Amino acid sequence: AQSVTQLGSHVSVSEGALVLLRCNYSSSVPPYLFWYVQYPNQGLQLLLKYTSAATLVKGINGFEAEFKKSETSFHLTKPSAHMSDAAEYFCAVSDKGYSTLTFGKGTMLLVSP
Amino acid sequence: KAGVTQTPRYLIKTRGQQVTLSCSPISGHRSVSWYQQTPGQGLQFLFEYFSETQRNKGNFPGRFSGRQFSNSRSEMNVSTLELGDSALYLCASSQTGSTDTQYFGPGTRLTVL
């Protein structure tokens, strides 16, 4: 069975600092990997997805993630945090295509001025 | 293009009742997936429908059921509600549910008293 582990339920950064949200996965087959963001009282918005085309994936709002098979990781980064990045971030994996996602528990990103 | 819409947005029920939630996918999308989000269990996949057929199912009891209509709109039903069914129920649609992006609706917040 596939699973996703997100290290840290809460991550705090200062505005302008590097954002690093960690995600490790387990999957018996080459996975599809995703990062979603959820703002309060809203649904999920796709930030980026890995589909084996390139190990470094660029997404929206300046976010990117690197797929490292040897470490089974797919960490999310952004060089400089903005106040508007404060939200909850979810890493997800699927080995049946995009419609059956297994999510991590989520990481709440807090950005202070 | 209108996004995924879910109705109602908020719902309060009592234990033992049943409830029906509705999801209208983006025009042209034929795959609809449902997820349950709770503070304790996080985001969990319920089921996926494609062309009026249930294609994938998560690990939920038979009290949770769904269907999809010929216009791709989907409903999910929960019978004999329990307190633990209180959650945000998210619907997501995609064109085929295979390798295309899933778009999420804002969710229906169900409270069981």
mmCIF file of N, CA, C and O in Angstrom, chain A residues 38 42 44 88 90, chain B residues 35-39 42-44 86-90 109:
data_model
loop_
_atom_site.group_PDB
_atom_site.id
_atom_site.type_symbol
_atom_site.label_atom_id
_atom_site.label_comp_id
_atom_site.label_asym_id
_atom_site.label_seq_id
_atom_site.Cartn_x
_atom_site.Cartn_y
_atom_site.Cartn_z
ATOM 1 N N GLN A 38 -4.164 24.381 0.635
ATOM 2 C CA GLN A 38 -5.543 24.641 1.062
ATOM 3 C C GLN A 38 -5.577 25.889 1.922
ATOM 4 O O GLN A 38 -4.954 25.938 2.988
ATOM 5 N N GLN A 42 -11.561 26.720 2.059
ATOM 6 C CA GLN A 42 -11.520 26.508 0.621
ATOM 7 C C GLN A 42 -11.136 25.068 0.317
ATOM 8 O O GLN A 42 -10.709 24.316 1.187
ATOM 9 N N LEU A 44 -8.909 22.316 -2.274
ATOM 10 C CA LEU A 44 -7.490 22.148 -2.538
ATOM 11 C C LEU A 44 -7.128 22.708 -3.909
ATOM 12 O O LEU A 44 -7.870 22.529 -4.873
ATOM 13 N N GLU A 88 -2.292 25.621 4.500
ATOM 14 C CA GLU A 88 -1.933 24.239 4.784
ATOM 15 C C GLU A 88 -1.553 23.548 3.469
ATOM 16 O O GLU A 88 -2.239 23.699 2.465
ATOM 17 N N PHE A 90 -0.436 19.994 1.420
ATOM 18 C CA PHE A 90 -0.591 18.547 1.427
ATOM 19 C C PHE A 90 0.220 17.919 0.306
ATOM 20 O O PHE A 90 0.139 18.344 -0.844
ATOM 21 N N TYR B 35 -13.652 12.876 -1.373
ATOM 22 C CA TYR B 35 -12.715 12.716 -0.265
ATOM 23 C C TYR B 35 -13.369 13.219 1.020
ATOM 24 O O TYR B 35 -14.163 14.156 1.009
ATOM 25 N N GLN B 36 -12.974 12.594 2.124
ATOM 26 C CA GLN B 36 -13.397 13.045 3.445
ATOM 27 C C GLN B 36 -12.198 13.659 4.152
ATOM 28 O O GLN B 36 -11.119 13.072 4.157
ATOM 29 N N GLN B 37 -12.389 14.835 4.743
ATOM 30 C CA GLN B 37 -11.294 15.478 5.468
ATOM 31 C C GLN B 37 -11.713 15.709 6.914
ATOM 32 O O GLN B 37 -12.694 16.405 7.199
ATOM 33 N N THR B 38 -10.974 15.125 7.837
ATOM 34 C CA THR B 38 -11.209 15.311 9.269
ATOM 35 C C THR B 38 -9.896 15.665 9.949
ATOM 36 O O THR B 38 -8.816 15.321 9.447
ATOM 37 N N PRO B 39 -9.945 16.343 11.104
ATOM 38 C CA PRO B 39 -8.706 16.699 11.806
ATOM 39 C C PRO B 39 -7.899 15.461 12.205
ATOM 40 O O PRO B 39 -6.680 15.483 12.171
ATOM 41 N N GLY B 42 -7.280 13.158 8.553
ATOM 42 C CA GLY B 42 -6.803 13.876 7.381
ATOM 43 C C GLY B 42 -7.705 13.658 6.177
ATOM 44 O O GLY B 42 -8.905 13.454 6.324
ATOM 45 N N LEU B 43 -7.102 13.680 4.998
ATOM 46 C CA LEU B 43 -7.835 13.511 3.749
ATOM 47 C C LEU B 43 -7.833 12.047 3.341
ATOM 48 O O LEU B 43 -6.792 11.440 3.169
ATOM 49 N N GLN B 44 -9.025 11.494 3.158
ATOM 50 C CA GLN B 44 -9.144 10.089 2.786
ATOM 51 C C GLN B 44 -10.036 9.944 1.563
ATOM 52 O O GLN B 44 -11.107 10.546 1.487
ATOM 53 N N SER B 86 -18.804 13.608 10.965
ATOM 54 C CA SER B 86 -18.621 15.058 10.872
ATOM 55 C C SER B 86 -17.289 15.327 10.177
ATOM 56 O O SER B 86 -16.229 14.871 10.633
ATOM 57 N N ALA B 87 -17.348 16.065 9.085
ATOM 58 C CA ALA B 87 -16.139 16.245 8.277
ATOM 59 C C ALA B 87 -16.414 17.250 7.175
ATOM 60 O O ALA B 87 -17.547 17.662 6.952
ATOM 61 N N LEU B 88 -15.335 17.606 6.484
ATOM 62 C CA LEU B 88 -15.448 18.359 5.241
ATOM 63 C C LEU B 88 -15.386 17.339 4.112
ATOM 64 O O LEU B 88 -14.430 16.560 4.033
ATOM 65 N N TYR B 89 -16.394 17.326 3.277
ATOM 66 C CA TYR B 89 -16.430 16.389 2.155
ATOM 67 C C TYR B 89 -16.089 17.155 0.883
ATOM 68 O O TYR B 89 -16.776 18.097 0.503
ATOM 69 N N LEU B 90 -15.006 16.721 0.250
ATOM 70 C CA LEU B 90 -14.496 17.392 -0.941
ATOM 71 C C LEU B 90 -14.753 16.555 -2.184
ATOM 72 O O LEU B 90 -14.575 15.339 -2.173
ATOM 73 N N ARG B 109 -19.344 21.153 4.433
ATOM 74 C CA ARG B 109 -19.036 20.917 5.862
ATOM 75 C C ARG B 109 -20.242 20.262 6.510
ATOM 76 O O ARG B 109 -21.292 20.889 6.638
#
